[in-house]
XYZ file of C-alpha atoms in Angstrom:
354
model
C -7.632 -43.128 69.775
C -8.628 -46.459 71.385
C -12.011 -45.048 72.373
C -12.586 -43.878 68.798
C -11.766 -47.349 67.424
C -14.112 -49.031 69.912
C -16.933 -46.655 68.987
C -16.287 -47.264 65.269
C -16.355 -51.055 65.722
C -19.596 -50.901 67.731
C -21.196 -48.650 65.103
C -20.207 -51.052 62.306
C -21.564 -54.015 64.290
C -24.842 -52.193 64.824
C -25.064 -51.401 61.099
C -24.342 -55.065 60.275
C -27.129 -56.370 62.527
C -29.539 -53.792 61.119
C -28.819 -54.895 57.546
C -29.158 -58.558 58.530
C -32.588 -57.884 60.061
C -33.701 -56.305 56.785
C -32.490 -59.343 54.826
C -34.357 -61.700 57.170
C -37.511 -59.646 56.760
C -37.256 -59.780 52.970
C -36.717 -63.543 53.044
C -40.035 -64.177 54.804
C -43.099 -64.965 52.644
C -45.206 -61.895 51.926
C -48.912 -61.912 52.692
C -51.302 -60.461 50.131
C -52.726 -58.305 52.935
C -49.355 -56.695 53.609
C -49.944 -52.892 53.440
C -46.500 -52.421 51.928
C -47.627 -54.205 48.734
C -49.214 -51.874 46.192
C -52.799 -52.734 45.233
C -54.516 -52.105 41.898
C -56.098 -49.018 43.444
C -52.687 -47.700 44.528
C -51.250 -48.259 41.047
C -54.227 -46.535 39.398
C -53.934 -43.524 41.714
C -50.207 -43.170 41.067
C -50.722 -43.531 37.300
C -53.236 -40.688 37.169
C -51.039 -38.542 39.394
C -48.246 -39.182 36.899
C -50.398 -37.870 34.017
C -51.494 -34.878 36.101
C -47.838 -34.051 36.720
C -47.185 -34.259 32.957
C -49.903 -31.699 32.270
C -48.593 -29.459 35.052
C -45.038 -29.733 33.695
C -46.030 -28.613 30.193
C -48.350 -25.821 31.383
C -45.641 -24.509 33.733
C -43.021 -24.652 30.965
C -45.145 -22.737 28.421
C -46.198 -20.225 31.072
C -42.559 -19.408 31.845
C -41.655 -19.045 28.169
C -44.621 -16.736 27.629
C -44.263 -14.692 30.796
C -40.477 -14.264 31.057
C -39.282 -13.828 27.476
C -38.620 -10.143 28.193
C -35.791 -11.178 30.542
C -33.721 -12.378 27.609
C -31.047 -10.007 26.318
C -31.940 -7.783 23.356
C -30.579 -8.314 19.871
C -26.847 -8.946 19.731
C -24.661 -5.882 19.252
C -21.838 -7.717 17.469
C -21.396 -9.382 14.099
C -20.903 -12.894 15.459
C -23.653 -12.427 18.060
C -26.335 -13.130 15.446
C -24.887 -16.616 14.833
C -24.417 -17.084 18.569
C -28.086 -16.364 19.278
C -29.236 -18.476 16.357
C -27.222 -21.439 17.641
C -28.667 -20.997 21.117
C -32.263 -20.880 19.842
C -31.695 -23.940 17.632
C -30.244 -25.807 20.634
C -33.152 -24.734 22.834
C -35.638 -25.809 20.152
C -34.032 -29.246 19.832
C -33.896 -29.706 23.616
C -37.538 -28.671 24.116
C -38.723 -30.847 21.211
C -36.901 -33.930 22.530
C -37.908 -33.199 26.115
C -41.598 -32.920 25.220
C -41.594 -36.236 23.349
C -39.525 -38.234 25.861
C -41.273 -36.842 28.958
C -44.693 -37.528 27.448
C -43.781 -41.094 26.476
C -42.185 -41.737 29.871
C -45.288 -40.622 31.786
C -47.767 -42.044 29.271
C -46.237 -45.517 29.430
C -46.178 -45.267 33.219
C -49.930 -44.615 33.072
C -50.834 -47.103 30.325
C -48.819 -50.023 31.689
C -49.513 -49.490 35.378
C -49.580 -52.584 37.556
C -52.783 -54.649 37.381
C -53.593 -57.961 38.946
C -52.888 -60.787 36.497
C -51.113 -58.519 33.994
C -47.651 -59.695 32.987
C -45.002 -57.325 31.696
C -43.644 -57.835 28.170
C -40.182 -56.548 27.364
C -37.465 -56.844 24.739
C -34.054 -58.012 25.878
C -32.565 -56.035 22.971
C -33.636 -54.424 19.708
C -30.891 -53.550 17.234
C -33.095 -51.260 15.141
C -34.155 -49.124 18.125
C -30.588 -48.996 19.418
C -29.416 -47.771 16.006
C -32.161 -45.116 15.725
C -31.680 -43.530 19.139
C -27.903 -43.575 18.707
C -27.554 -42.226 15.166
C -30.104 -39.385 15.486
C -28.367 -37.705 18.488
C -25.001 -38.195 16.757
C -26.196 -36.379 13.620
C -27.910 -33.555 15.538
C -24.981 -32.975 17.914
C -22.439 -33.123 15.088
C -24.420 -30.474 13.195
C -24.616 -28.174 16.240
C -20.926 -28.616 17.049
C -19.768 -27.957 13.479
C -22.004 -24.883 13.230
C -20.682 -23.624 16.559
C -17.057 -24.160 15.530
C -17.371 -21.659 12.683
C -18.621 -18.975 15.096
C -15.943 -19.945 17.631
C -13.241 -19.577 14.969
C -14.515 -16.103 14.011
C -14.190 -14.983 17.641
C -10.936 -16.676 18.601
C -8.780 -16.422 15.480
C -8.557 -12.820 14.366
C -5.979 -11.732 11.781
C -3.982 -8.787 13.091
C -3.962 -6.759 9.888
C -3.811 -2.972 9.543
C -7.610 -2.701 9.702
C -7.862 -4.554 13.038
C -7.983 -2.456 16.191
C -5.923 -4.120 18.945
C -6.798 -3.175 22.540
C -5.330 -4.535 25.752
C -7.848 -4.993 28.577
C -6.233 -5.173 32.008
C -8.053 -6.726 34.992
C -7.279 -6.168 38.660
C -9.146 -6.351 41.963
C -11.590 -4.713 41.394
C -11.612 -2.843 38.105
C -10.599 -2.707 34.467
C -8.329 -0.526 32.373
C -7.833 -0.401 28.625
C -4.615 0.313 26.702
C -4.645 1.607 23.122
C -1.668 1.811 20.804
C -0.586 5.231 19.588
C 0.422 6.416 16.131
C 2.830 3.474 15.691
C -0.190 1.125 15.917
C 1.813 -1.200 18.201
C 1.258 -1.868 21.880
C 4.376 -1.690 24.019
C 5.550 -4.626 26.117
C 4.176 -5.021 29.633
C 4.657 -7.210 32.683
C 3.250 -7.035 36.214
C 6.834 -6.914 37.535
C 7.112 -3.359 36.129
C 4.175 -2.056 38.196
C 5.362 0.903 40.231
C 3.803 4.268 41.063
C 1.764 5.689 38.172
C 2.733 2.715 36.006
C -0.266 0.697 37.216
C -0.359 -1.640 34.204
C 3.312 -2.641 34.312
C 4.130 -1.170 30.885
C 7.808 -1.519 29.959
C 9.190 2.040 30.130
C 12.266 1.014 28.119
C 10.157 -0.050 25.124
C 9.900 2.822 22.600
C 6.626 1.401 21.279
C 5.050 1.969 24.709
C 5.570 5.728 24.910
C 2.565 6.639 22.735
C 0.223 4.030 24.265
C -2.892 5.442 25.901
C -4.373 4.016 29.113
C -8.049 4.680 29.837
C -10.746 3.780 32.348
C -13.463 3.638 29.670
C -13.555 1.329 26.681
C -14.424 3.138 23.439
C -14.972 1.127 20.261
C -15.659 2.283 16.687
C -18.755 0.655 15.205
C -18.364 -1.848 12.332
C -14.615 -2.220 12.918
C -13.034 -5.522 13.953
C -11.499 -5.332 17.433
C -8.987 -7.793 18.886
C -8.873 -7.802 22.689
C -5.790 -8.999 24.546
C -6.446 -9.680 28.231
C -4.064 -9.592 31.204
C -4.726 -10.051 34.920
C -2.711 -8.508 37.720
C -3.776 -10.731 40.589
C -6.403 -13.470 40.353
C -8.551 -15.185 37.736
C -11.142 -12.803 36.266
C -13.547 -13.239 33.367
C -14.171 -10.522 30.776
C -17.893 -10.655 29.984
C -19.504 -8.601 27.199
C -23.177 -9.670 27.528
C -24.599 -7.491 24.744
C -21.797 -8.504 22.378
C -22.119 -12.204 23.267
C -18.483 -12.711 24.228
C -16.606 -13.886 27.306
C -13.012 -14.868 28.049
C -11.110 -15.875 31.187
C -8.396 -13.404 32.185
C -5.563 -15.467 33.635
C -2.587 -14.165 35.676
C 0.730 -14.769 33.930
C -0.620 -15.214 30.406
C -2.398 -13.317 27.628
C -5.803 -14.518 26.447
C -7.675 -13.000 23.536
C -10.766 -12.892 21.351
C -12.201 -10.468 18.834
C -15.512 -9.207 17.536
C -17.006 -6.485 15.373
C -19.517 -4.202 17.157
C -22.534 -3.462 14.943
C -24.736 -1.199 17.079
C -23.603 2.055 18.645
C -24.614 2.899 22.184
C -27.120 5.449 20.853
C -28.643 2.914 18.448
C -29.087 0.360 21.238
C -30.748 2.986 23.427
C -33.424 3.589 20.777
C -34.393 -0.076 20.236
C -37.924 -0.990 21.355
C -36.586 -3.511 23.844
C -34.265 -1.019 25.531
C -36.799 1.835 25.531
C -39.307 -0.390 27.363
C -36.638 -1.757 29.721
C -35.317 1.712 30.655
C -38.870 2.960 31.202
C -39.588 0.028 33.525
C -36.361 0.543 35.488
C -36.958 4.281 35.870
C -40.445 3.638 37.249
C -38.861 1.414 39.908
C -36.155 4.025 40.631
C -38.792 6.762 40.820
C -40.710 4.831 43.467
C -37.503 4.096 45.361
C -36.558 7.795 45.227
C -39.828 8.730 46.958
C -39.058 6.261 49.744
C -35.478 7.577 50.162
C -36.532 11.225 50.151
C -39.197 10.471 52.761
C -36.344 9.186 54.948
C -34.313 12.349 54.286
C -31.838 10.631 51.949
C -30.691 11.394 48.398
C -32.875 10.081 45.589
C -31.726 7.992 42.611
C -30.783 9.526 39.268
C -32.724 8.379 36.181
C -31.194 5.321 34.533
C -29.680 5.554 31.050
C -28.476 2.480 29.210
C -24.754 1.911 28.593
C -22.783 -1.115 27.504
C -20.582 -2.518 30.260
C -17.669 -4.917 30.556
C -18.295 -7.114 33.604
C -16.298 -9.675 35.562
C -18.026 -13.057 35.477
C -15.776 -14.780 38.023
C -16.191 -14.437 41.776
C -12.848 -12.718 42.282
C -13.251 -11.200 45.747
C -15.406 -9.050 48.016
C -16.028 -6.278 45.440
C -16.506 -8.588 42.455
C -20.125 -7.435 42.059
C -18.970 -3.896 41.237
C -16.117 -4.767 38.858
C -17.245 -3.165 35.626
C -16.098 -0.755 32.931
C -18.281 1.416 30.734
C -18.166 0.645 27.003
C -18.993 3.310 24.440
C -19.582 2.159 20.864
C -19.593 5.131 18.524
C -18.921 6.280 14.980
C -15.319 6.307 13.731
C -14.928 10.105 13.839
C -16.275 10.287 17.400
C -13.929 7.482 18.443
C -10.898 9.209 16.907
C -11.808 12.504 18.567
C -12.080 10.811 21.970
C -8.800 8.912 21.516
C -6.958 12.105 20.545
C -7.917 13.641 23.905
C -6.368 10.805 25.957
C -2.866 11.338 27.427
C -0.028 9.098 26.299
C 1.878 6.770 28.618
C 5.049 8.773 27.971
C 3.455 12.038 29.147
C 2.109 10.299 32.236
C 5.445 8.929 33.460
C 7.157 12.287 32.779
C 4.996 13.843 35.492
C 5.926 11.350 38.202
């Protein structure tokens, strides 16, 4: 410990002397021939480099927008997703507009008012009018964006549980998802992780009569154009339910129920036939086809052709298999949904077999 203190003291003394030498150097008169002093030529060079960087910045920005727009998600597949996308594009437009003006002025003034011999800088100590303008404009713009966003947020978060609303529990665990649908009584039974035992993997309360006709599935089927309220539970750690094509995401927290709702507007088949998805699937299958040739040349199994499906993903790094934590979502017509649901076994029939 003593050695450590001695070393620390010596290091601090060395740092002190170093700083003092810098102060002494700064206090000495500076010669006009000192190479550390920028000349008019240096200032001119830096000013033109600044303008060249401005041009490069704008060209690079527009190139990326033009070249990578196909990486954006296709049209939203939910009712609120249209407003969500609109808000995002408005925000992006405002940001780009402001960025282009401020970056140009910043670099232009750096070029125009570069250091010159005999030129004295002129500045304002304060300007009330300018202060008011660049304060009130952001306030108005941000208030508008926030208010607009709140309406969409309310539509997602506050869903009335009426008889027309489909309520589905989505259960997260390392590393997968399960869904629980209510039966003919249209009421989900109680559940708690303390009840998990054997085939009762979701911890459904076996003493609750409402739970007997619940149906637990490994796929998530949704009827199109029907409002769905999702109630999320987690068995172990923090997960995040992410519906990218439906523009929705919610943390799934152990020990509590979180929720949101949306109305799907495009069936899986309709999304598959959109121009965006047809081109995307074609591109992916070309890549898979080439990869299959390479695998077969090595004596391995090739890849099956890709077909688009909606998926529920986990958007939190929840463990070693987080990357593969997903559940297939099928959005279909009401009659197809009802036919699929009728084929699923009830919770009561499942526990009778144990």
